[in-house]
PDB file of C-alpha atoms and ligand atoms in Angstrom:
ATOM      1  CA  UNK O   1     -52.735 -61.054  22.335  1.00  0.00           C
ATOM      2  CA  UNK O   2     -53.531 -57.466  23.346  1.00  0.00           C
ATOM      3  CA  UNK O   3     -57.151 -58.269  24.211  1.00  0.00           C
ATOM      4  CA  UNK O   4     -56.750 -57.068  27.784  1.00  0.00           C
ATOM      5  CA  UNK O   5     -53.744 -54.745  27.507  1.00  0.00           C
ATOM      6  CA  UNK O   6     -54.623 -52.486  24.538  1.00  0.00           C
ATOM      7  CA  UNK O   7     -55.638 -49.589  26.781  1.00  0.00           C
ATOM      8  CA  UNK O   8     -52.310 -49.545  28.665  1.00  0.00           C
ATOM      9  CA  UNK O   9     -50.184 -49.962  25.491  1.00  0.00           C
ATOM     10  CA  UNK O  10     -49.336 -46.255  25.210  1.00  0.00           C
ATOM     11  CA  UNK O  11     -48.439 -46.066  28.905  1.00  0.00           C
ATOM     12  CA  UNK O  12     -45.950 -48.918  28.475  1.00  0.00           C
ATOM     13  CA  UNK O  13     -44.456 -47.904  25.153  1.00  0.00           C
ATOM     14  CA  UNK O  14     -43.956 -44.240  26.030  1.00  0.00           C
ATOM     15  CA  UNK O  15     -40.934 -45.663  27.906  1.00  0.00           C
ATOM     16  CA  UNK O  16     -39.587 -47.847  25.127  1.00  0.00           C
ATOM     17  CA  UNK O  17     -40.221 -45.918  21.910  1.00  0.00           C
ATOM     18  CA  UNK O  18     -40.263 -42.351  20.620  1.00  0.00           C
ATOM     19  CA  UNK O  19     -42.987 -42.331  17.956  1.00  0.00           C
ATOM     20  CA  UNK O  20     -42.322 -38.695  17.115  1.00  0.00           C
ATOM     21  CA  UNK O  21     -38.708 -39.447  16.158  1.00  0.00           C
ATOM     22  CA  UNK O  22     -39.791 -42.584  14.292  1.00  0.00           C
ATOM     23  CA  UNK O  23     -42.264 -40.499  12.276  1.00  0.00           C
ATOM     24  CA  UNK O  24     -39.402 -38.134  11.405  1.00  0.00           C
ATOM     25  CA  UNK O  25     -37.324 -41.084  10.212  1.00  0.00           C
ATOM     26  CA  UNK O  26     -40.249 -42.417   8.147  1.00  0.00           C
ATOM     27  CA  UNK O  27     -40.781 -38.987   6.614  1.00  0.00           C
ATOM     28  CA  UNK O  28     -37.065 -38.731   5.793  1.00  0.00           C
ATOM     29  CA  UNK O  29     -37.208 -42.133   4.099  1.00  0.00           C
ATOM     30  CA  UNK O  30     -40.374 -41.241   2.169  1.00  0.00           C
ATOM     31  CA  UNK O  31     -38.843 -37.994   0.967  1.00  0.00           C
ATOM     32  CA  UNK O  32     -36.025 -40.005  -0.692  1.00  0.00           C
ATOM     33  CA  UNK O  33     -38.531 -41.981  -2.798  1.00  0.00           C
ATOM     34  CA  UNK O  34     -39.029 -41.063  -6.467  1.00  0.00           C
ATOM     35  CA  UNK O  35     -42.791 -40.480  -6.204  1.00  0.00           C
ATOM     36  CA  UNK O  36     -44.145 -37.921  -3.781  1.00  0.00           C
ATOM     37  CA  UNK O  37     -46.101 -40.118  -1.341  1.00  0.00           C
ATOM     38  CA  UNK O  38     -49.072 -38.658   0.463  1.00  0.00           C
ATOM     39  CA  UNK O  39     -51.310 -41.617   1.365  1.00  0.00           C
ATOM     40  CA  UNK O  40     -50.333 -44.254   3.930  1.00  0.00           C
ATOM     41  CA  UNK O  41     -51.923 -47.452   5.215  1.00  0.00           C
ATOM     42  CA  UNK O  42     -50.576 -48.564   8.604  1.00  0.00           C
ATOM     43  CA  UNK O  43     -51.028 -52.346   8.823  1.00  0.00           C
ATOM     44  CA  UNK O  44     -51.197 -53.600  12.444  1.00  0.00           C
ATOM     45  CA  UNK O  45     -51.473 -49.952  13.462  1.00  0.00           C
ATOM     46  CA  UNK O  46     -51.911 -50.615  17.183  1.00  0.00           C
ATOM     47  CA  UNK O  47     -52.945 -47.473  19.046  1.00  0.00           C
ATOM     48  CA  UNK O  48     -52.299 -45.240  15.998  1.00  0.00           C
ATOM     49  CA  UNK O  49     -49.258 -43.395  17.381  1.00  0.00           C
ATOM     50  CA  UNK O  50     -47.302 -43.421  14.116  1.00  0.00           C
ATOM     51  CA  UNK O  51     -50.407 -42.193  12.279  1.00  0.00           C
ATOM     52  CA  UNK O  52     -50.833 -39.400  14.828  1.00  0.00           C
ATOM     53  CA  UNK O  53     -47.309 -38.036  14.305  1.00  0.00           C
ATOM     54  CA  UNK O  54     -47.242 -38.630  10.546  1.00  0.00           C
ATOM     55  CA  UNK O  55     -50.442 -36.620  10.124  1.00  0.00           C
ATOM     56  CA  UNK O  56     -49.808 -33.891  12.688  1.00  0.00           C
ATOM     57  CA  UNK O  57     -46.193 -33.200  11.776  1.00  0.00           C
ATOM     58  CA  UNK O  58     -46.089 -34.041   8.071  1.00  0.00           C
ATOM     59  CA  UNK O  59     -49.715 -34.029   6.885  1.00  0.00           C
ATOM     60  CA  UNK O  60     -49.670 -37.544   5.423  1.00  0.00           C
ATOM     61  CA  UNK O  61     -53.149 -38.979   5.087  1.00  0.00           C
ATOM     62  CA  UNK O  62     -53.008 -42.157   7.198  1.00  0.00           C
ATOM     63  CA  UNK O  63     -55.505 -45.018   7.477  1.00  0.00           C
ATOM     64  CA  UNK O  64     -54.980 -48.118   9.583  1.00  0.00           C
ATOM     65  CA  UNK O  65     -55.974 -51.703  10.138  1.00  0.00           C
ATOM     66  CA  UNK O  66     -55.517 -53.865  13.229  1.00  0.00           C
ATOM     67  CA  UNK O  67     -56.911 -57.171  14.434  1.00  0.00           C
ATOM     68  CA  UNK O  68     -57.652 -55.887  17.947  1.00  0.00           C
ATOM     69  CA  UNK O  69     -60.918 -53.884  18.067  1.00  0.00           C
ATOM     70  CA  UNK O  70     -59.766 -52.018  21.196  1.00  0.00           C
ATOM     71  CA  UNK O  71     -56.762 -50.666  19.287  1.00  0.00           C
ATOM     72  CA  UNK O  72     -58.912 -49.709  16.292  1.00  0.00           C
ATOM     73  CA  UNK O  73     -61.148 -47.620  18.538  1.00  0.00           C
ATOM     74  CA  UNK O  74     -58.190 -45.867  20.212  1.00  0.00           C
ATOM     75  CA  UNK O  75     -56.434 -45.250  16.862  1.00  0.00           C
ATOM     76  CA  UNK O  76     -59.617 -43.855  15.291  1.00  0.00           C
ATOM     77  CA  UNK O  77     -60.220 -41.467  18.207  1.00  0.00           C
ATOM     78  CA  UNK O  78     -56.613 -40.290  18.068  1.00  0.00           C
ATOM     79  CA  UNK O  79     -56.734 -39.851  14.284  1.00  0.00           C
ATOM     80  CA  UNK O  80     -60.165 -38.556  13.230  1.00  0.00           C
ATOM     81  CA  UNK O  81     -58.874 -37.627   9.752  1.00  0.00           C
ATOM     82  CA  UNK O  82     -58.113 -41.274   8.891  1.00  0.00           C
ATOM     83  CA  UNK O  83     -60.146 -44.448   8.573  1.00  0.00           C
ATOM     84  CA  UNK O  84     -59.246 -47.241  10.985  1.00  0.00           C
ATOM     85  CA  UNK O  85     -60.725 -50.676  10.571  1.00  0.00           C
ATOM     86  CA  UNK O  86     -60.592 -54.045  12.254  1.00  0.00           C
ATOM     87  CA  UNK O  87     -59.067 -56.798  10.164  1.00  0.00           C
ATOM     88  CA  UNK O  88     -56.491 -59.533   9.837  1.00  0.00           C
ATOM     89  CA  UNK O  89     -53.342 -58.455   8.000  1.00  0.00           C
ATOM     90  CA  UNK O  90     -53.074 -61.851   6.304  1.00  0.00           C
ATOM     91  CA  UNK O  91     -56.521 -61.520   4.738  1.00  0.00           C
ATOM     92  CA  UNK O  92     -57.881 -58.031   4.132  1.00  0.00           C
ATOM     93  CA  UNK O  93     -59.255 -55.953   1.303  1.00  0.00           C
ATOM     94  CA  UNK O  94     -59.786 -52.268   1.934  1.00  0.00           C
ATOM     95  CA  UNK O  95     -60.793 -51.621  -1.663  1.00  0.00           C
ATOM     96  CA  UNK O  96     -58.206 -48.921  -2.365  1.00  0.00           C
ATOM     97  CA  UNK O  97     -54.483 -48.506  -2.927  1.00  0.00           C
ATOM     98  CA  UNK O  98     -51.914 -46.378  -1.089  1.00  0.00           C
ATOM     99  CA  UNK O  99     -48.608 -44.682  -1.859  1.00  0.00           C
ATOM    100  CA  UNK O 100     -47.087 -46.327   1.207  1.00  0.00           C
ATOM    101  CA  UNK O 101     -47.942 -49.284   3.424  1.00  0.00           C
ATOM    102  CA  UNK O 102     -46.299 -49.491   6.838  1.00  0.00           C
ATOM    103  CA  UNK O 103     -46.020 -52.626   8.949  1.00  0.00           C
ATOM    104  CA  UNK O 104     -44.004 -51.527  11.959  1.00  0.00           C
ATOM    105  CA  UNK O 105     -42.651 -52.569  15.333  1.00  0.00           C
ATOM    106  CA  UNK O 106     -42.273 -56.217  14.342  1.00  0.00           C
ATOM    107  CA  UNK O 107     -46.029 -56.737  14.020  1.00  0.00           C
ATOM    108  CA  UNK O 108     -45.330 -59.126  11.143  1.00  0.00           C
ATOM    109  CA  UNK O 109     -44.121 -61.730  13.663  1.00  0.00           C
ATOM    110  CA  UNK O 110     -47.694 -62.173  14.888  1.00  0.00           C
ATOM    111  CA  UNK O 111     -48.638 -63.977  11.682  1.00  0.00           C
ATOM    112  CA  UNK O 112     -46.420 -66.838  12.977  1.00  0.00           C
ATOM    113  CA  UNK O 113     -46.307 -69.076   9.890  1.00  0.00           C
ATOM    114  CA  UNK O 114     -44.524 -68.798   6.541  1.00  0.00           C
ATOM    115  CA  UNK O 115     -47.874 -69.346   4.805  1.00  0.00           C
ATOM    116  CA  UNK O 116     -49.464 -66.396   6.650  1.00  0.00           C
ATOM    117  CA  UNK O 117     -46.342 -64.296   6.028  1.00  0.00           C
ATOM    118  CA  UNK O 118     -46.750 -64.835   2.255  1.00  0.00           C
ATOM    119  CA  UNK O 119     -50.498 -64.129   2.478  1.00  0.00           C
ATOM    120  CA  UNK O 120     -49.812 -60.893   4.388  1.00  0.00           C
ATOM    121  CA  UNK O 121     -47.233 -59.613   1.919  1.00  0.00           C
ATOM    122  CA  UNK O 122     -49.547 -60.561  -0.969  1.00  0.00           C
ATOM    123  CA  UNK O 123     -52.435 -58.626   0.638  1.00  0.00           C
ATOM    124  CA  UNK O 124     -50.173 -55.641   1.244  1.00  0.00           C
ATOM    125  CA  UNK O 125     -48.924 -55.753  -2.366  1.00  0.00           C
ATOM    126  CA  UNK O 126     -52.562 -55.515  -3.539  1.00  0.00           C
ATOM    127  CA  UNK O 127     -52.917 -52.273  -1.560  1.00  0.00           C
ATOM    128  CA  UNK O 128     -49.874 -50.553  -3.136  1.00  0.00           C
ATOM    129  CA  UNK O 129     -50.115 -48.050  -5.958  1.00  0.00           C
ATOM    130  CA  UNK O 130     -47.956 -48.992  -8.948  1.00  0.00           C
ATOM    131  CA  UNK O 131     -45.186 -46.719  -7.612  1.00  0.00           C
ATOM    132  CA  UNK O 132     -45.953 -47.488  -3.957  1.00  0.00           C
ATOM    133  CA  UNK O 133     -43.612 -48.746  -1.227  1.00  0.00           C
ATOM    134  CA  UNK O 134     -43.891 -51.033   1.774  1.00  0.00           C
ATOM    135  CA  UNK O 135     -41.840 -50.224   4.869  1.00  0.00           C
ATOM    136  CA  UNK O 136     -41.676 -53.245   7.169  1.00  0.00           C
ATOM    137  CA  UNK O 137     -39.860 -53.741  10.457  1.00  0.00           C
ATOM    138  CA  UNK O 138     -39.154 -57.438  11.001  1.00  0.00           C
ATOM    139  CA  UNK O 139     -39.227 -59.418  14.216  1.00  0.00           C
ATOM    140  CA  UNK O 140     -36.310 -61.545  15.409  1.00  0.00           C
ATOM    141  CA  UNK O 141     -34.647 -64.243  13.366  1.00  0.00           C
ATOM    142  CA  UNK O 142     -34.566 -67.875  14.566  1.00  0.00           C
ATOM    143  CA  UNK O 143     -30.886 -67.572  15.538  1.00  0.00           C
ATOM    144  CA  UNK O 144     -31.425 -64.550  17.810  1.00  0.00           C
ATOM    145  CA  UNK O 145     -31.100 -64.800  21.587  1.00  0.00           C
ATOM    146  CA  UNK O 146     -34.382 -64.060  23.391  1.00  0.00           C
ATOM    147  CA  UNK O 147     -32.983 -63.464  26.861  1.00  0.00           C
ATOM    148  CA  UNK O 148     -33.054 -59.659  26.625  1.00  0.00           C
ATOM    149  CA  UNK O 149     -36.853 -59.864  26.164  1.00  0.00           C
ATOM    150  CA  UNK O 150     -37.376 -61.154  29.705  1.00  0.00           C
ATOM    151  CA  UNK O 151     -37.902 -57.884  31.525  1.00  0.00           C
ATOM    152  CA  UNK O 152     -39.855 -56.142  34.252  1.00  0.00           C
ATOM    153  CA  UNK O 153     -40.932 -52.586  33.577  1.00  0.00           C
ATOM    154  CA  UNK O 154     -42.955 -50.085  35.556  1.00  0.00           C
ATOM    155  CA  UNK O 155     -44.697 -47.169  33.909  1.00  0.00           C
ATOM    156  CA  UNK O 156     -47.048 -44.422  35.020  1.00  0.00           C
ATOM    157  CA  UNK O 157     -49.754 -42.968  32.790  1.00  0.00           C
ATOM    158  CA  UNK O 158     -48.890 -39.246  32.615  1.00  0.00           C
ATOM    159  CA  UNK O 159     -52.579 -38.209  32.671  1.00  0.00           C
ATOM    160  CA  UNK O 160     -54.264 -40.626  35.083  1.00  0.00           C
ATOM    161  CA  UNK O 161     -51.099 -41.395  37.135  1.00  0.00           C
ATOM    162  CA  UNK O 162     -52.159 -45.052  37.071  1.00  0.00           C
ATOM    163  CA  UNK O 163     -49.168 -47.316  37.635  1.00  0.00           C
ATOM    164  CA  UNK O 164     -48.606 -50.328  35.379  1.00  0.00           C
ATOM    165  CA  UNK O 165     -46.119 -53.151  35.933  1.00  0.00           C
ATOM    166  CA  UNK O 166     -45.327 -55.573  33.108  1.00  0.00           C
ATOM    167  CA  UNK O 167     -43.339 -58.737  33.773  1.00  0.00           C
ATOM    168  CA  UNK O 168     -42.371 -60.573  30.592  1.00  0.00           C
ATOM    169  CA  UNK O 169     -40.648 -63.942  30.143  1.00  0.00           C
ATOM    170  CA  UNK O 170     -39.516 -64.995  26.700  1.00  0.00           C
ATOM    171  CA  UNK O 171     -38.623 -68.402  25.340  1.00  0.00           C
ATOM    172  CA  UNK O 172     -38.572 -70.175  21.994  1.00  0.00           C
ATOM    173  CA  UNK O 173     -40.722 -73.074  20.819  1.00  0.00           C
ATOM    174  CA  UNK O 174     -38.887 -73.965  17.627  1.00  0.00           C
ATOM    175  CA  UNK O 175     -39.270 -70.887  15.400  1.00  0.00           C
ATOM    176  CA  UNK O 176     -41.994 -69.302  17.518  1.00  0.00           C
ATOM    177  CA  UNK O 177     -40.962 -66.846  20.214  1.00  0.00           C
ATOM    178  CA  UNK O 178     -43.357 -67.029  23.131  1.00  0.00           C
ATOM    179  CA  UNK O 179     -43.817 -64.038  25.423  1.00  0.00           C
ATOM    180  CA  UNK O 180     -45.613 -64.806  28.675  1.00  0.00           C
ATOM    181  CA  UNK O 181     -46.686 -61.498  30.156  1.00  0.00           C
ATOM    182  CA  UNK O 182     -48.128 -60.625  33.569  1.00  0.00           C
ATOM    183  CA  UNK O 183     -49.629 -57.206  34.080  1.00  0.00           C
ATOM    184  CA  UNK O 184     -50.455 -55.456  37.309  1.00  0.00           C
ATOM    185  CA  UNK O 185     -52.400 -52.185  37.174  1.00  0.00           C
ATOM    186  CA  UNK O 186     -52.763 -50.117  40.333  1.00  0.00           C
ATOM    187  CA  UNK O 187     -56.202 -48.508  40.160  1.00  0.00           C
ATOM    188  CA  UNK O 188     -57.393 -46.103  42.924  1.00  0.00           C
ATOM    189  CA  UNK O 189     -59.399 -48.802  44.771  1.00  0.00           C
ATOM    190  CA  UNK O 190     -57.928 -52.101  43.548  1.00  0.00           C
ATOM    191  CA  UNK O 191     -55.024 -53.725  41.739  1.00  0.00           C
ATOM    192  CA  UNK O 192     -56.038 -55.431  38.507  1.00  0.00           C
ATOM    193  CA  UNK O 193     -53.903 -58.364  37.406  1.00  0.00           C
ATOM    194  CA  UNK O 194     -53.995 -60.437  34.250  1.00  0.00           C
ATOM    195  CA  UNK O 195     -51.826 -62.536  31.960  1.00  0.00           C
ATOM    196  CA  UNK O 196     -51.373 -62.632  28.197  1.00  0.00           C
ATOM    197  CA  UNK O 197     -49.372 -64.838  25.889  1.00  0.00           C
ATOM    198  CA  UNK O 198     -47.964 -63.405  22.667  1.00  0.00           C
ATOM    199  CA  UNK O 199     -46.616 -65.773  20.025  1.00  0.00           C
ATOM    200  CA  UNK O 200     -44.476 -64.385  17.214  1.00  0.00           C
ATOM    201  CA  UNK O 201     -42.910 -66.290  14.343  1.00  0.00           C
ATOM    202  CA  UNK O 202     -39.187 -65.779  13.845  1.00  0.00           C
ATOM    203  CA  UNK O 203     -38.433 -65.706  10.126  1.00  0.00           C
ATOM    204  CA  UNK O 204     -34.932 -65.946   8.680  1.00  0.00           C
ATOM    205  CA  UNK O 205     -33.747 -63.458   6.053  1.00  0.00           C
ATOM    206  CA  UNK O 206     -34.094 -66.246   3.480  1.00  0.00           C
ATOM    207  CA  UNK O 207     -37.712 -66.927   4.498  1.00  0.00           C
ATOM    208  CA  UNK O 208     -38.474 -63.203   4.298  1.00  0.00           C
ATOM    209  CA  UNK O 209     -36.845 -63.044   0.848  1.00  0.00           C
ATOM    210  CA  UNK O 210     -38.914 -66.008  -0.336  1.00  0.00           C
ATOM    211  CA  UNK O 211     -42.143 -64.423   0.933  1.00  0.00           C
ATOM    212  CA  UNK O 212     -41.373 -61.075  -0.763  1.00  0.00           C
ATOM    213  CA  UNK O 213     -40.688 -62.949  -3.982  1.00  0.00           C
ATOM    214  CA  UNK O 214     -43.945 -64.920  -3.760  1.00  0.00           C
ATOM    215  CA  UNK O 215     -45.839 -61.671  -3.187  1.00  0.00           C
ATOM    216  CA  UNK O 216     -44.102 -60.292  -6.315  1.00  0.00           C
ATOM    217  CA  UNK O 217     -42.323 -57.592  -4.347  1.00  0.00           C
ATOM    218  CA  UNK O 218     -38.690 -56.590  -4.731  1.00  0.00           C
ATOM    219  CA  UNK O 219     -36.967 -55.394  -1.595  1.00  0.00           C
ATOM    220  CA  UNK O 220     -33.890 -53.969   0.045  1.00  0.00           C
ATOM    221  CA  UNK O 221     -32.948 -54.512   3.679  1.00  0.00           C
ATOM    222  CA  UNK O 222     -31.049 -52.134   5.953  1.00  0.00           C
ATOM    223  CA  UNK O 223     -29.661 -53.001   9.397  1.00  0.00           C
ATOM    224  CA  UNK O 224     -30.336 -49.491  10.650  1.00  0.00           C
ATOM    225  CA  UNK O 225     -34.101 -49.319  11.138  1.00  0.00           C
ATOM    226  CA  UNK O 226     -36.480 -47.065  13.034  1.00  0.00           C
ATOM    227  CA  UNK O 227     -36.194 -48.660  16.445  1.00  0.00           C
ATOM    228  CA  UNK O 228     -33.984 -51.606  17.361  1.00  0.00           C
ATOM    229  CA  UNK O 229     -34.477 -53.930  14.402  1.00  0.00           C
ATOM    230  CA  UNK O 230     -33.623 -53.626  10.708  1.00  0.00           C
ATOM    231  CA  UNK O 231     -35.987 -52.460   8.033  1.00  0.00           C
ATOM    232  CA  UNK O 232     -37.288 -53.725   4.686  1.00  0.00           C
ATOM    233  CA  UNK O 233     -38.227 -51.373   1.873  1.00  0.00           C
ATOM    234  CA  UNK O 234     -40.199 -53.125  -0.872  1.00  0.00           C
ATOM    235  CA  UNK O 235     -42.076 -52.273  -4.059  1.00  0.00           C
ATOM    236  CA  UNK O 236     -44.014 -54.088  -6.726  1.00  0.00           C
ATOM    237  CA  UNK O 237     -41.792 -56.143  -9.024  1.00  0.00           C
ATOM    238  CA  UNK O 238     -43.557 -54.922 -12.177  1.00  0.00           C
TER     239      UNK O 238
HETATM  240  C1  LIG Y 301     -46.130 -54.624  18.621  1.00  0.00           C
HETATM  241  S1  LIG Y 301     -47.742 -54.071  18.240  1.00  0.00           S
HETATM  242  C2  LIG Y 301     -47.339 -52.767  17.088  1.00  0.00           C
HETATM  243  C3  LIG Y 301     -48.417 -51.742  16.956  1.00  0.00           C
HETATM  244  C4  LIG Y 301     -48.017 -50.480  16.180  1.00  0.00           C
HETATM  245  N1  LIG Y 301     -47.689 -50.780  14.798  1.00  0.00           N
HETATM  246  C5  LIG Y 301     -46.868 -49.780  16.860  1.00  0.00           C
HETATM  247  O1  LIG Y 301     -45.830 -49.571  16.216  1.00  0.00           O
HETATM  248  O2  LIG Y 301     -47.035 -49.381  18.019  1.00  0.00           O
HETATM  249  C6  LIG Y 301     -48.354 -55.356  17.192  1.00  0.00           C
HETATM  250  C7  LIG Y 301     -49.698 -55.069  16.600  1.00  0.00           C
HETATM  251  O3  LIG Y 301     -50.038 -56.089  15.667  1.00  0.00           O
HETATM  252  C8  LIG Y 301     -51.436 -56.307  15.768  1.00  0.00           C
HETATM  253  N2  LIG Y 301     -51.731 -57.596  15.130  1.00  0.00           N
HETATM  254  C9  LIG Y 301     -51.344 -58.823  15.535  1.00  0.00           C
HETATM  255  N3  LIG Y 301     -51.784 -59.759  14.672  1.00  0.00           N
HETATM  256  C10 LIG Y 301     -52.454 -59.112  13.697  1.00  0.00           C
HETATM  257  C11 LIG Y 301     -53.120 -59.537  12.519  1.00  0.00           C
HETATM  258  N4  LIG Y 301     -53.172 -60.836  12.164  1.00  0.00           N
HETATM  259  N5  LIG Y 301     -53.696 -58.601  11.740  1.00  0.00           N
HETATM  260  C12 LIG Y 301     -53.646 -57.289  12.090  1.00  0.00           C
HETATM  261  N6  LIG Y 301     -53.037 -56.825  13.193  1.00  0.00           N
HETATM  262  C13 LIG Y 301     -52.434 -57.724  13.988  1.00  0.00           C
HETATM  263  C14 LIG Y 301     -51.700 -56.236  17.249  1.00  0.00           C
HETATM  264  O4  LIG Y 301     -53.063 -56.107  17.578  1.00  0.00           O
HETATM  265  C15 LIG Y 301     -50.835 -55.025  17.605  1.00  0.00           C
HETATM  266  O5  LIG Y 301     -51.538 -53.841  17.426  1.00  0.00           O
END
C-alpha cells in the first residue's frame, strides 16, 4: 500500500484536498449532534492532517490508528497532543471509547472484503461512547466508472521543493478496484522511482447497510460529503 509513499502523501494530497476546509465541515457536523463531542478517534488516520486541523482550529482531542507505521510516526509528530498507534482497523482494541470515530477519505475500501468491512464496523462500534457517532466516507460502489482515477499528477513539496510525479492506472477485478501507481521523485542527486498497488473493495449501498446492521449501528447517508464522495453518519443502535 503506502509502504514506500507515506512520506510524499502530504505533497501529493495538498493538490487534491483541503484538510482545513474538511475539518470545518466535520466541526459543523459535530456541532449539530445532540451531545457535545470533544474526543475523536481517527481510524486509518494517514498522515494526521485531519487531526492537525481539528485540534488546532477547534480543540478536539484527537487520537489515531493506521496500519502503516510510517504514517503513524508522521501523524504523531504532527499531533503531539494525541496518541497515534499502529493497527489494523478490522481488528483493534485501544481500550477506551470516544465521542466520535472518523474513517475518512475512503479508507474503508482498503479492507476489501465484506467480512472485513463488518469486522471493522464492529471494532469501531466498540470504541464509541453510548452517545457517540461514526463519520465514514465510503469508497466507490461496484457500478461506478473507474476511468477518472487514471491520472498523472505532478506536485512540489513547498518546503523541500522536491518534485513528485504520480502516474495512476485504475481498473476493476470484480468488486475490487485496483490502482497501479508509479512514482517518480526528483531528489537533488538522483531520481527515485517505485511502484505500488492499492486494492480497494467497492461495496454497494446494500452491502454497507448490511455491515452497519451487523455491527449494530444505525446510520444515515448523505450524497454531499466532505470531499467528492458521500458520507455515512452512524450511531449505536441501542
Ligand atoms: C486514502 S488514505 C486516507 C488517510 C487519511 N484518513 C486522510 O484522509 O488523508 C487511506 C489510509 O488507510 C490506511 N489503511 C489501509 N488499510 C488499513 C487497515 N487495515 N487498518 C488501518 N489503516 C489502514 C492507509 O495506511 C492510509 O493511511
